[in-house]
Amino acid sequence: MSKKVVCFGEMLWDCFPDHEIPGGAPMNVALHLKQLGLDVKMISRLGKDVRGEKLLAFVKSYGLDTEEIQWDENHPTGTVTVDNKDPENIQYTINAPAAWDHITLSKTNSKTVNEADAFIFGSLGIRNQMSWDSLYHLVHAPVLKIFDINLRSPYYDFEQIEILLGYTDILKINEDELLIVADYFDIPVNSKKDSEIASSVSAYLCEHFPIQMVCVTLGSKGALIYEEGKISSHPGYKVKVQDTVGAGDAFLSGFVKAYLDGKKSGEILDFACALGAFVATQKGGTPKYDLNQVDEVRTGLS
């Protein structure tokens, strides 16, 4: 029987000067998990507008269950304005108001989360009080909770993040976010080595919060897992990069799939890195694929 996973947060359009593409980390994760064979539901909110209808049709094309995606008659479907004039320094403006800022709590989405095997959430989707109130209620569910910290300045509040860490079982964080967290909590970082920085910060977080595992993504350098005082690492797979958009979301999806399958840390990292690398060889954050294509990354055929 397929594991049940619920993703909470933003669904939106990334608006480039000449085109728009569907986006939002929680949505990307949900679509990848669906392709990996899990029973996935997405809790989000769309404006009752053309963009909302197109976005709903997009996720339905993957077979994603949409019963917990809400309609909003007062706020538009979310958009992000992308300024890519300088490819080395792409600028993003996360526009407001947006429907996903107003995700409301309901008996059905509470029941959905309580019946899940895992609940995945981030920090961007709670920049508004209404969505924050909804998430705060949902994280009390007695299920595995995975926090993709996903810091997007200036849309995060460490008081909220501390509260969420208090309900987190697994934390996913990247190398830049690791340093932001270290600075906030005054965690001494006396090394430039990724593994030593990750170990110091993860040890602190696991001591002060109920976190059982920290997964740190390192971009082209792979990723590592901190669990029970030990570090497992993977150097990542070298591929010809087409587009890095969504690669981190694909990595998290691979991580969740392997973790829920009961794999060990090394196997979890291997599959997650392979999926993230594969998506980087494709255009867009949510390409359609089968597992044979992901396996080709491992054999160097991709």
Backbone as a ProteinNet text record, in pm:
[ID]
protein_1_A
[PRIMARY]
MSKKVVCFGEMLWDCFPDHEIPGGAPMNVALHLKQLGLDVKMISRLGKDVRGEKLLAFVKSYGLDTEEIQWDENHPTGTVTVDNKDPENIQYTINAPAAWDHITLSKTNSKTVNEADAFIFGSLGIRNQMSWDSLYHLVHAPVLKIFDINLRSPYYDFEQIEILLGYTDILKINEDELLIVADYFDIPVNSKKDSEIASSVSAYLCEHFPIQMVCVTLGSKGALIYEEGKISSHPGYKVKVQDTVGAGDAFLSGFVKAYLDGKKSGEILDFACALGAFVATQKGGTPKYDLNQVDEVRTGLS
[TERTIARY]
84.6	0	88.2	55.2	136.4	132.7	246.4	252.3	178.1	114.6	40.3	123.1	135.9	213.3	128.1	135.6	65.9	168.6	159.7	246.2	162.2	217.7	146.5	225.5	156.1	224.2	188.5	283.8	256.6	248.4	153.7	143.7	140.1	221.3	232.6	286.2	298.9	359.6	487.9	598	721.4	710.9	706.1	681.1	810.2	861.5	978.4	932.1	1025.5	984.5	904.6	930.5	865.7	781.4	775.2	693.2	667.7	574.6	544	550.7	603.8	609.1	555.1	488.3	436.4	550.5	527.4	631.4	575.9	668.7	637.3	696	786.6	856.6	762.4	661	573.7	501.8	459.6	393.3	489.4	612.3	711.2	734.9	749.4	772.3	654.4	533.2	414.2	410.8	444.3	440.2	546.7	664.7	768.9	728.2	675.1	633.7	524.7	434.1	330.5	393	492.9	559.5	636.2	674.7	748.1	653.8	524.1	428.5	364.2	382	320.6	179.5	101.3	-34.5	-22.5	-31.3	3.3	-117.5	-127.1	-225.9	-155	-207.6	-149.7	-251.1	-209.6	-293.6	-242.6	-321.7	-281.9	-408.2	-388.3	-502.8	-471	-568.2	-555.6	-661.1	-624	-722.4	-820.8	-943.4	-1043.8	-1024.2	-918.6	-881.3	-820.6	-779.9	-726.1	-600.2	-510.9	-387.7	-420.1	-519.7	-557.8	-610.9	-695	-750.6	-641.4	-546.4	-436.2	-345.6	-322.1	-235.4	-301.8	-431.6	-503.1	-498.5	-517.3	-510.4	-370.5	-269.1	-130	-106.8	-144.4	-118.1	-205.6	-325.4	-411.1	-349.5	-270.4	-206.9	-105.4	-63.9	25.9	-52.6	-183.8	-266.1	-271.9	-228.3	-227.2	-369.2	-393.7	-521.3	-534.6	-645	-660.6	-771.6	-821.5	-939.1	-908.1	-780.3	-745.7	-688.1	-697.2	-656.8	-779.4	-770.6	-884.9	-893.4	-1013.4	-1035.5	-1054.5	-1001.9	-1010.3	-1066.8	-1178.8	-1242.6	-1191.8	-1112.5	-1068	-920.6	-841.5	-697.3	-653.4	-560.3	-519.2	-426.9	-420.5	-322.4	-181.8	-99.5	33.6	123.5	206.8	306.1	439.3	545.2	679	734.7	776.3	836.1	985.4	1030.9	1170.2	1244.2	1350.2	1436	1564	1576.6	1692.3	1785.3	1788.4	1879.1	2023.6	2055.4	2188.7	2177.4	2212	2196.4	2273.1	2378	2457.8	2393.6	2296	2232.7	2083.8	2010.3	1867.7	1792.7	1704	1628	1482.8	1429.1	1291.2	1211.1	1093	1001.2	876.3	855.2	740.9	622.4	532.3	427.9	318.4	263.3	150.5	49.4	-80.2	-135.4	-133.5	-148.9	-152.6	-247.7	-318.5	-417.5	-353.7	-231.6	-170	-132.6	-139.1	-120.1	-242.3	-351.3	-478.5	-534.3	-445.4	-488.6	-566.4	-687.8	-771.5	-776.1	-790.7	-801.7	-942.4	-951.9	-1083.6	-1081.3	-1199.6	-1206.9	-1143.6	-1158.7	-1106.1	-954.3	-893.2	-746.7	-682.1	-748.7	-697.9	-700.7	-811.4	-825.1	-722.4	-701.6	-605.7	-465	-424.1	-289.7	-280.8	-381.9	-380.4	-373.7	-421.9	-421	-297.8	-209.1	-91.3	22	116.7	240.5	344.2	334.7	429.6	364.2	405.1	354.6	474.4	476.7	589.9	546.5	627.9	594.7	723.6	710	825.1	796.7	881.2	863.9	801.9	811.5	756.3	603.7	543.5	398.8	328.3	403.8	341.4	373.6	402.4	436	313.2	194.2	69.9	7.8	-58.4	-112.3	-210.5	-293.4	-394.7	-332.3	-237.5	-171.4	-88.8	-29.1	46.1	-44.9	-160.7	-254.1	-294	-315.2	-354.2	-240.6	-119.8	-7.4	19.9	11.7	39.1	-54.4	-178.7	-271.5	-231.3	-197.9	-171.2	-44.5	56.4	180.9	165.1	50.4	24.8	-16.8	-38.8	-80.8	29	-9.4	88.8	143.4	205	261.8	405.3	480.8	616.3	610.9	684.3	682.3	819.2	818.1	940.7	937.3	1035	1041.3	1149.1	1105.2	1197.1	1210.3	1313	1317.3	1309.4	1374.2	1350	1340.8	1446.1	1446.6	1453	1354.3	1349.5	1336.3	1447.8	1447.9	1362.4	1282.5	1263.9	1142.5	1102.5	974.7	988.9	1067.5	1069.1	1087.4	1039.1	1038.6	1093.1	1206	1267.6	1186.6	1098.4	1010.6	917.6	865.3	782.3	866	986.5	1071.8	1106.7	1135.2	1162.5	1042.6	923.1	803	792	813.1	803.2	910.6	1030.7	1136.6	1096.9	1012.3	964.7	869.3	826.7	738.4	801.9	930.3	997	1068.2	1046.3	1117.8	1239.6	1221.6	1331.5	1340.8	1461.2	1485.5	1568.6	1519.1	1597.9	1641.7	1770.3	1828	1945.6	1971.3	2087.9	2205.7	2319.9	2442.9	2436.7	2369.9	2356.6	2264	2152.9	2058.3	2120.1	2208.7	2277	2351.9	2417.9	2493.5	2400.1	2285.8	2187.8	2135.4	2105.5	2056.7	2164.9	2289.2	2400.5	2415.3	2402.3	2414.6	2301	2179.5	2064.3	2076.4	2116.1	2123.1	2260.2	2349.5	2485.1	2557.8	2547	2616.1	2757.7	2861.2	2998.8	3029	3079.9	3121.3	3269.7	3352.3	3498	3567.4	3496.1	3553	3494.5	3563.9	3511.2	3466.4	3483.8	3443.3	3292.8	3227.9	3082.8	3039	3108.5	3066	3078.2	3181	3200.6	3100.3	3071.1	2967.9	2833.2	2800.2	2672.9	2662.6	2771.3	2770.8	2745.9	2813.7	2798	2655.7	2603.3	2469.2	2363.2	2377.7	2280	2277.4	2394.5	2400.8	2324	2342	2270.1	2119.2	2076.5	1933.5	1869.7	1941.1	1885.9	1882.8	1969.6	1970.8	1857.8	1828	1731.8	1590.5	1575.3	1444.9	1426.4	1304	1281.5	1326.8	1417.1	1463.2	1546.3	1511.7	1582.9	1687	1666.1	1755.9	1761.8	1882.2	1901.1	1963.1	1904.1	1960.2	2005.9	2133.3	2192	2227.8	2170.3	2205.4	2319.4	2410.9	2533.5	2549.4	2438.3	2446.6	2521.5	2616.8	2693.2	2785.1	2799.3	2886.6	2811.9	2684.7	2609.6	2528.5	2527	2444.1	2493.9	2445	2479.7	2362.5	2368	2266.5	2335.5	2277.8	2322.9	2215.8	2255.6	2161.6	2236	2185.2	2242.4	2391.7	2429.3	2567.4	2662.2	2609.8	2695.2	2656.9	2758.2	2738.4	2752.6	2655	2665.2	2665.5	2747.7	2756.3	2755.6	2725.3	2725.8	2779.3	2872.4	2932.5	2844.2	2728.4	2641.7	2682.5	2600.4	2629.4	2659.4	2764.6	2803.8	2724.9	2651.6	2568.7	2584	2537.5	2534.2	2407.9	2426	2311.9	2240.9	2109.6	2024.2	1955.3	1913.6	1831.9	1828.7	1876.5	1878.8	1747.5	1652.1	1523.7	1456.6	1420.8	1348.8	1434.1	1566.7	1652.5	1650.1	1648.2	1641.7	1509.4	1401.4	1269.9	1267.1	1328.3	1336.6	1419.6	1530.5	1613.5	1529.4	1452.8	1372.1	1270.5	1212.1	1115	1180.6	1299.2	1372.7	1409.1	1446.8	1478.5	1357.1	1241.1	1119.7	1079.5	1084.2	1048.7	1137.7	1269.2	1362	1348.2	1328.1	1312.8	1188.3	1077	953.1	959.8	1048.4	1070.8	1160.9	1208.4	1290.6	1436.8	1485.1	1624.8	1717.9	1844	1946.9	1995.4	2069.6	2112.1	2185.3	2277.9	2354.4	2267	2170.7	2079.5	1984.6	1941.9	1854.4	1925.9	2049.2	2125.5	2151.5	2181.3	2212	2091.9	1974.2	1855.5	1818.1	1824.3	1788.5	1882.5	2011.4	2108.7	2088	2056.9	2034.8	1912.6	1804.5	1683.6	1706.6	1773.3	1803.8	1890.7	1990.7	2080.1	2004.5	1917.3	1840.3	1756.9	1686.4	1600.7	1683.9	1807.6	1895.8	1934.1	1918.7	1948.7	1829	1716	1593.1	1557.2	1467.4	1419.5	1295.3	1291.8	1177.7	1194.9	1118.3	1134.3	1060.2	964.5	884.1	868.6	979.1	967.3	901.9	837.2	780.7	886.8	891.2	999.5	957.5	1042.2	1025.6	1157.3	1154	1270.8	1390.2	1367.5	1480.1	1567.5	1505.2	1582.1	1665.1	1611.2	1686.3	1803.4	1780.9	1888.9	2003.5	1972.1	2076.6	2176.4	2132.9	2225.3	2335.7	2297.1	2394.7	2496.2	2451.8	2540.5	2614.9	2588.1	2658	2601.6	2481	2419.9	2341.7	2309.7	2226.4	2306.1
-119.9	0	125	220.7	342.1	424.3	480.6	571	700.2	758	881.5	1000.6	1098.9	1219.3	1342	1441.6	1568.3	1680.7	1765.7	1883.4	2008.6	2103.8	2227.4	2346.9	2442	2566.2	2620.4	2692	2774.3	2697.5	2739.9	2703.7	2836.1	2849.2	2980.5	2968.5	3085.4	3093.2	3175.4	3120.6	3197.2	3272.5	3404.7	3488.2	3550.1	3493.4	3546.8	3655.1	3733.2	3839.5	3789.2	3665.1	3616.7	3490	3437.1	3318.3	3296.8	3207.4	3172.9	3021.7	2976.2	2832.6	2805.3	2692.3	2658.6	2640.1	2681.5	2669.3	2665.5	2676	2663	2533	2541.5	2422.4	2311.5	2340.3	2230.5	2161.8	2240	2181.3	2093.6	2141.6	2061.7	1928.5	1935	1813.3	1717.3	1770.6	1687.1	1617	1688.8	1629.8	1522.7	1544.9	1441.6	1318.4	1338.4	1224.4	1143.6	1214.2	1144.5	1056.9	1110.4	1032.2	913.7	925.9	817.1	712.7	729.7	627.3	643.1	759	779.9	836.8	821.7	875.8	1016.7	1118	1255.1	1348.3	1436.1	1543.8	1675.8	1780	1913.4	2005.1	2068.7	2169.3	2306.4	2375.6	2507.4	2585.1	2697.7	2783.9	2858.4	2859.4	2926.7	3035	3140.3	3242.2	3188.9	3237.1	3194.7	3280.4	3248.1	3326.2	3232.6	3288.6	3206.4	3133.1	3203.3	3137.7	3020.6	3040.2	2934.7	2812.1	2834.7	2723.8	2649.8	2724.1	2660.9	2581	2634.5	2565.9	2437.8	2443.8	2323.4	2218	2258.6	2164.5	2104.2	2185.8	2138.8	2026.5	2046	1941.8	1819	1840.5	1725.8	1639.3	1700.1	1623.4	1523.2	1539.6	1444.7	1341.6	1358.7	1269.3	1306.9	1428.2	1470.8	1490.9	1441.8	1463	1611.7	1673.7	1818.9	1856.9	1758.9	1789.8	1887	1901.6	1995.8	2127.3	2148.1	2276.3	2367.6	2478.4	2567.3	2675.2	2728.1	2841.2	2969	3078.3	3208.1	3310.5	3370.3	3468.3	3609.8	3629	3763.6	3791	3685.9	3703.6	3625.1	3679.8	3615.2	3495.5	3410.2	3301.7	3361.9	3299.1	3352.8	3362.2	3466.1	3483.3	3527.8	3495.4	3543.2	3609.3	3733.6	3802.9	3772.2	3716.3	3674.6	3772	3831.1	3920.1	3843.5	3797.2	3716.2	3789.9	3922.5	3998.8	3958.4	3936	3889.2	3742.6	3647.9	3505	3461.5	3538.1	3501	3552.7	3639.8	3697.1	3720.4	3611.5	3620.6	3673.1	3768.6	3830.1	3782.2	3754.9	3707.2	3801.3	3839.2	3916.9	3832.1	3790	3704.6	3796.7	3803.6	3905.6	3877.6	3986.8	3980.4	4086.9	4063.6	3946.2	3822.3	3706.7	3578.9	3485.7	3405.4	3315.9	3221.5	3172.9	3076	3137.4	3268.7	3332.7	3314.1	3260.4	3256.3	3113.7	3017.2	2878.4	2866.3	2815.9	2807.5	2664.7	2655.6	2526.8	2472.7	2342.8	2280.1	2142.1	2087.3	1952.5	1851.5	1876.6	1778.5	1782.8	1905.3	1903.2	1858.9	1882.1	1828.9	1676	1620.3	1474.6	1416.4	1485	1439.5	1429.2	1531	1528.8	1421.7	1408.9	1309.6	1166.7	1144.4	1009.2	983	1081.8	1068.1	994.1	946.4	890.3	1000	1107.3	1217.9	1348	1456.3	1590.6	1680	1743.6	1825.1	1971.2	2059.7	2202.3	2284	2412.7	2502.6	2630.6	2732.2	2858.5	2969.3	2959.4	3065.5	3068.1	2951	2940.9	2994.4	3049.3	3100.4	3247.8	3321.6	3463	3545.1	3487.9	3555.7	3487	3563.5	3510.3	3395.6	3404.9	3301.7	3166.6	3162.9	3036.4	2986.9	3080.8	3042.9	2975.2	3033.4	2975.6	2833.5	2815.4	2683	2582.6	2621.1	2528.7	2496.7	2598	2574.9	2468.4	2470.4	2366.5	2230.7	2226.7	2099.6	2030.7	2107	2043	1969.8	1983.7	1907.3	1763.4	1731.1	1595.3	1494.4	1377	1276.2	1194.4	1263	1197	1245.6	1180.8	1224.4	1362.6	1456.7	1594.7	1631.8	1676.3	1709.1	1857.5	1930.6	2076.2	2109.6	2153.6	2204.9	2354.5	2393.8	2527.9	2639.4	2621.3	2702.6	2853.1	2910.3	3051.8	3141.6	3229.2	3324.1	3464.6	3534.7	3669	3763.1	3848.7	3871.3	3798.2	3686.6	3624.7	3512.9	3534.6	3436.6	3507.2	3441.4	3495.6	3385.9	3412.4	3306.9	3269.1	3355.2	3314.8	3203.2	3217	3111.1	2986.9	3007.1	2893.7	2813.3	2882.3	2811.3	2727.2	2781.1	2705.6	2580.9	2596.9	2482.3	2378.1	2423.4	2328.5	2243.1	2300	2226.3	2112.9	2106	1997.9	1916.6	1937.4	1877.5	1747	1645.1	1517.7	1514.3	1563.3	1567.5	1709.1	1763.8	1898.7	1887.5	1951.7	1961.4	2106.3	2127.6	2261.6	2264.1	2378.5	2384.3	2451	2451.9	2499.3	2647.2	2728.8	2871	2890.8	2818.4	2828.1	2779	2682.4	2629.5	2740.6	2827.2	2937.5	3044.1	3066.8	3162.1	3111.8	2983.5	2923.2	2927.3	2898.1	2902.6	3042.3	3142.4	3280.7	3317.1	3276.8	3311.3	3248.4	3123	3053.5	3067.3	3147.7	3166.5	3033.7	2949	2820	2840.6	2808.6	2828.6	2743.9	2806.7	2735.9	2766.4	2671.1	2693.1	2616.9	2594.4	2517	2564.7	2537	2565.7	2437.4	2323.1	2196	2177	2138.5	2121.1	2024.3	1912.6	1809.5	1857.1	1935.8	1983.7	2093.4	2180.5	2283	2215.1	2120.7	2049.9	1975.1	1914.5	1839.1	1930.4	2045.5	2139.2	2192.2	2238.5	2297.1	2190.1	2074.6	1967.4	1916.3	1903.3	1856.2	1950.8	2080.1	2180	2166	2157.9	2151.5	2024.7	1912.5	1786.7	1783.3	1861.4	1867.9	1956.1	2064.3	2162.8	2145.8	2062	2038.1	1887.8	1841.9	1696.6	1638.9	1706	1664.3	1536.1	1437.8	1309.8	1300.4	1379.2	1370.9	1506.9	1546	1668.7	1629.8	1675.9	1652.6	1786.8	1794.3	1917.7	1898.7	1983	1977.7	2074.7	2031	2106.5	2141.5	2152.4	2185.8	2080.3	2122.7	2029.1	1938.5	1968.8	1887.1	1772.5	1755.9	1644.6	1681.5	1594.4	1614.8	1527.1	1555	1471	1461.6	1360.5	1337.7	1329.9	1399.7	1388.9	1312.9	1203.8	1123.2	1056	1073.9	1011.4	1039.2	1163.6	1205	1166	1104.6	1058.5	1125.9	1142.9	1203.2	1097.3	1093.2	1014.6	1113.9	1090.3	1188.3	1121.1	1200.8	1155.3	1270	1242.8	1351.3	1405.9	1343.3	1386.8	1324.2	1342.7	1289.7	1404.5	1388.1	1491.1	1471.4	1572.2	1565	1694	1689.2	1809.1	1886.5	1998.7	2072.3	2151.4	2131.5	2207.9	2321.1	2290.7	2385.3	2337	2418.5	2375.1	2402.6	2468.2	2498.2	2367.3	2358.8	2242.3	2123.2	2131.3	2017	1985.2	2089.9	2069.3	2007.5	2046	1988.1	1841.1	1809.6	1670	1588.6	1646.8	1580.3	1544.5	1642.2	1617.2	1505.9	1505.2	1400.8	1263.2	1254.8	1128.5	1085.8	1184.1	1158.2	1098.3	1163.2	1119	978.8	955.6	824.2	715.9	737.2	634.9	618.2	729.4	721.1	640.2	670.6	599.5	453.1	421.4	282.2	208.2	278.8	215.2	200.6	277.9	268.9	330.2	288.5	344.1	477.2	551.9	687.6	691.5	598.4	597.5	576.7	485.6	458.3	576.6	638.1	755.2	864.6	893.8	999.6	965.7	839.5	800.4	824	780.3	797.7	944.8	1018.1	1160.4	1239.3	1212	1282	1247.5	1121.9	1080.6	1150.3	1160	1225.8	1375.3	1438.5	1580.7	1608.8	1522.2	1539.5	1519.1	1419	1396.3	1518.2	1574.2	1690.1	1808.5	1819.5	1926.7	1910.3	1788.8	1767.3	1802.4	1832.2	1861	2008.5	2052.3	2190.2	2194.3	2288	2300.7	2218.3	2254.5	2191	2060.8	2030.8	1909.6	1832.8	1789.2	1710.2	1575.6	1518.1	1384.6	1281.7	1172.1	1074.7	940.8	839.1	711.8	680	581.5	553.3	501.9	447.1	403.7	522.8	636.8	757	804.8	791.2	829.5	734.3	605.7	506.6	533.6	590.9	620.6	722.9	808.1	905.2	829.4	723	645.2	575.5	535.8	462.3	553.5	683.9	780.2	791.5	738.1	743.1	870.9	943.7	1062.9	1180
0	0	0	-83.1	-94.3	33.6	69.4	184.3	150.8	253.5	234.4	280.1	192.7	223.1	192.4	280.4	258.4	253.9	152.3	139.4	162.5	235.9	269	218.7	152.9	117.4	-19	-76.5	-193.1	-324.8	-406.2	-547.6	-621.6	-727.2	-790.7	-932.6	-996.3	-1129.2	-1118.5	-1171.4	-1186	-1318	-1309.5	-1427.5	-1479.4	-1588	-1656	-1754.2	-1808.8	-1901.7	-2021.7	-2065.3	-2187.3	-2168.9	-2047.3	-2025.6	-1876.3	-1844.2	-1706.3	-1689.6	-1575	-1548.2	-1407.7	-1388.7	-1256.3	-1156.8	-1031.6	-930.5	-790	-695	-553.1	-502.5	-405.6	-358	-311.9	-227.9	-183.9	-299.6	-398	-513.5	-591.7	-613.5	-684.5	-613.7	-480.6	-402.9	-418.6	-410.8	-424.5	-560.3	-666.7	-800.8	-818.7	-761.6	-768.7	-689.1	-569.1	-486.8	-556.5	-624.6	-700.3	-807.7	-878	-982	-924.4	-798	-732.5	-673.7	-693.3	-655.1	-519.6	-455.1	-324.8	-339.9	-234.2	-228.3	-170.7	-256.3	-216.9	-225.8	-125.5	-130.1	-101.7	-161.7	-149.7	-82.9	27.4	91.6	48.8	-31.5	-79.8	-116.1	-183.7	-218.4	-347.2	-437.5	-566.6	-580.1	-652.7	-685.1	-788	-779.6	-878.8	-1003	-1078	-1195.7	-1299.1	-1411.6	-1520.7	-1476.6	-1405.8	-1359.2	-1264.8	-1179.5	-1087.7	-1160.3	-1258.4	-1336	-1411.7	-1468	-1541.7	-1448	-1328.6	-1233.8	-1183.7	-1160.4	-1117.7	-1228	-1351.3	-1462.9	-1474.3	-1447.2	-1453.9	-1353.5	-1227.4	-1127.3	-1151.2	-1204.8	-1236.7	-1345.4	-1433.9	-1541.6	-1487.6	-1362	-1296.4	-1214.3	-1210.3	-1130.9	-984	-949	-809.5	-756.9	-635.8	-569	-534.8	-576.3	-558.8	-461	-385.4	-301.7	-187.9	-149.5	-42.9	-96.5	-226.4	-284.8	-286.2	-215.6	-194.5	-304.2	-320.9	-412.2	-331.7	-383	-315.8	-413.3	-376.9	-464.8	-441.8	-335.2	-299.7	-326.5	-346.1	-367.2	-490.6	-568.1	-692.5	-669.4	-767.6	-766.7	-754.2	-673.3	-645.6	-767.8	-769	-875.8	-816	-887.6	-854.7	-980.4	-969.7	-1083.6	-1086.4	-1197.6	-1210.8	-1302.9	-1250.7	-1329.7	-1360.4	-1485	-1523.4	-1619.4	-1609.8	-1695.2	-1669.5	-1542.4	-1506	-1464.2	-1553.6	-1522.6	-1398.1	-1363.2	-1245	-1116.7	-1129.1	-1010.3	-1038.3	-1052	-1082.5	-960.6	-982.9	-874.8	-878.1	-759.1	-747.6	-658.4	-703.4	-621.2	-598.6	-474.3	-441.7	-413.5	-507.3	-505	-401.4	-350.3	-258.2	-302	-279.7	-210.8	-298.7	-235	-306.5	-232.9	-307.4	-246.6	-145.2	-174.8	-82.9	52.7	64.3	195.4	285.1	228.7	301.1	309.3	323.2	339.2	470.4	461.9	581.7	635.6	766.4	832.9	813.4	793.1	778.3	843.4	865.2	921.5	827.2	697.2	601.3	593.8	591.4	582	713.1	826.1	952.8	951	902.7	893.7	797.2	685.2	584.9	643.9	718.8	778.4	886.6	969	1076.2	1024.1	902.6	845.4	759.6	748.4	661.5	731.9	651.2	705.1	726.5	647.5	660.8	617.9	683.7	655.2	628.5	510	466.5	457.4	512.9	511.6	507.3	470.3	464.2	538.9	516.9	589.7	504.3	370.7	287.3	293.7	301.4	297.7	420.6	518	640.3	663	557.1	575.8	616	595	632.3	753.6	837.9	963.6	941.9	837.9	819.7	789	695.9	664.2	783.1	856.8	976.4	1078.8	1102.9	1199.6	1158.3	1028.5	978.2	997	958.7	972.3	1119.1	1204.6	1346.8	1404	1361.8	1405.8	1348.2	1220.7	1152.7	1202	1245.9	1290.7	1424	1486.7	1608.7	1578.2	1451.6	1415.1	1452.7	1501.7	1544.8	1428.4	1332.6	1215.1	1198	1110.3	1079.3	1016	1073.6	1022.8	966.6	841.7	768.8	734.2	785.6	768.4	665.9	548.9	445.8	473.5	546.8	605.1	500	386	265.9	294	352.1	389.9	266.9	254	143.2	202.4	211.6	269.9	184.3	246.6	390.4	446.4	383	417.8	520.4	622.5	730.8	863.8	967.4	1102.1	1193.5	1258	1337.5	1461	1506.2	1616.5	1569.5	1448.3	1391.3	1363.6	1309.8	1276.9	1402.4	1512	1637.6	1679.8	1664.4	1699.4	1612	1481.7	1390.5	1418.3	1453	1487.5	1607.7	1693	1809.4	1775.4	1648.7	1605.2	1490.9	1466.8	1351.1	1386.5	1303	1317.3	1225.7	1103.1	1005.6	949.5	950.1	896.1	769.4	662.3	538.8	523.5	500.9	501	403.1	339	250	320.9	254.5	320.3	357.1	277.3	309.9	429.5	428.9	539.9	670.1	659.6	777.8	851	776	836	894.5	829.4	883.3	1017.4	1023.4	1147.4	1255.4	1216.8	1312.9	1370.9	1286.7	1332.7	1428.7	1395.5	1479.5	1618.8	1624.4	1752.7	1821.3	1760.4	1816.2	1833.3	1731.3	1734.1	1681	1759	1712.7	1588.3	1486.5	1364.6	1343.9	1379.4	1377.3	1266.5	1159.6	1050.2	918.6	810.2	677.2	607.8	674.3	616.5	631.1	520.2	522.6	630.5	641.3	736	880.4	909.8	1046.9	1082.1	985.7	1008.7	1030.9	943.1	953.6	1085.6	1127.6	1253.3	1372.4	1374.7	1486.8	1495.6	1382.4	1381.6	1407.4	1345.1	1361.6	1505.5	1565.7	1704.2	1796.3	1774.5	1855.4	1834.5	1709.3	1679.1	1735.4	1724.9	1775.1	1927.9	1990.9	2136.6	2189.5	2117.7	2167.3	2111.7	2010.6	1950	1931.7	1903.9	1890.2	1756.1	1688.2	1555.2	1565.9	1483.8	1484.1	1372.8	1267.3	1151.4	1082.7	1041.8	964.2	831.4	721.7	588.4	532.5	496.3	445.1	297.6	210.5	68.5	40.9	-45.9	-72	-219.8	-291.3	-433.5	-512.5	-592.3	-675.9	-595.1	-465.4	-378.9	-312.2	-344.4	-289.4	-167.6	-69.4	49.4	162.3	280.7	395.6	491.4	575.6	678.2	813.5	910.9	1049.8	1126.5	1189.9	1268.2	1381.8	1502.7	1622.7	1635.4	1609	1627.5	1515.8	1409.8	1300.4	1169.3	1085.7	953.8	845.7	753.9	630.7	516.3	417.1	307.9	171.2	70.8	-68.3	-153	-244.8	-323.5	-433.8	-454.7	-563.6	-694.7	-797.3	-929.8	-1024.7	-1101.2	-1198	-1326.6	-1365.6	-1485.9	-1565.3	-1688.3	-1771.4	-1735.3	-1667.9	-1612.5	-1721.4	-1725.1	-1816	-1739.9	-1616.9	-1541.1	-1396.3	-1302	-1162	-1088.3	-1155.3	-1091.7	-1048.3	-922.1	-872.3	-836.8	-857.5	-826.9	-677.2	-594	-449.4	-406.5	-472.9	-443.2	-483.6	-597.3	-640.8	-541.3	-494.3	-394.4	-271.4	-220.5	-101.5	-126.9	-245	-278.9	-278.1	-336.9	-335.8	-194.6	-113	27.4	98.9	83.8	152.7	106.5	-23.4	-78.3	-18	-20.3	29.9	181.4	252.2	397.7	433.9	369	398.4	355.5	262.5	221.5	319.6	422.8	525	489.6	392.8	351.6	456	454.7	542.2	485.4	567	528	395	374.4	249.8	128.4	139.1	28.1	5.2	114.5	103.1	24.5	62.6	-4.4	-150.3	-177.4	-314.4	-405.2	-360.5	-444	-456.4	-345.1	-347.7	-438	-428.5	-513.3	-660.8	-689.5	-828.5	-886.7	-808.4	-858.3	-876.7	-779.7	-793	-914.3	-937	-1051.4	-1182.8	-1185.7	-1307.9	-1344	-1244.6	-1271.9	-1321	-1273.7	-1320.3	-1467.4	-1521.4	-1664	-1752.7	-1689.3	-1762.5	-1750.4	-1836.6	-1828.8	-1741.1	-1646.8	-1557.2	-1431	-1328.1	-1198.3	-1180.6	-1271	-1253.6	-1384.5	-1444.5	-1567.3	-1537	-1635.3	-1617.9	-1655.7	-1579.4	-1596.6	-1539.5	-1563	-1493	-1422.5	-1334.9	-1251.2	-1330.9	-1449.3	-1532.3	-1571.2	-1596.4	-1630.8	-1512.6	-1392.3	-1273.1	-1252.6	-1275.9	-1261.3	-1358.1	-1473.8	-1572	-1520	-1426.2	-1364.1	-1291.5	-1221.6	-1145.4	-1235.5	-1354	-1443.2	-1540.5	-1529	-1613.9	-1753.5	-1775.3	-1908.9	-1931.6	-1821.8	-1836.5	-1891.7
[MASK]
++++++++++++++++++++++++++++++++++++++++++++++++++++++++++++++++++++++++++++++++++++++++++++++++++++++++++++++++++++++++++++++++++++++++++++++++++++++++++++++++++++++++++++++++++++++++++++++++++++++++++++++++++++++++++++++++++++++++++++++++++++++++++++++++++++++++++++++++++++++++++++++++++++++++++++++

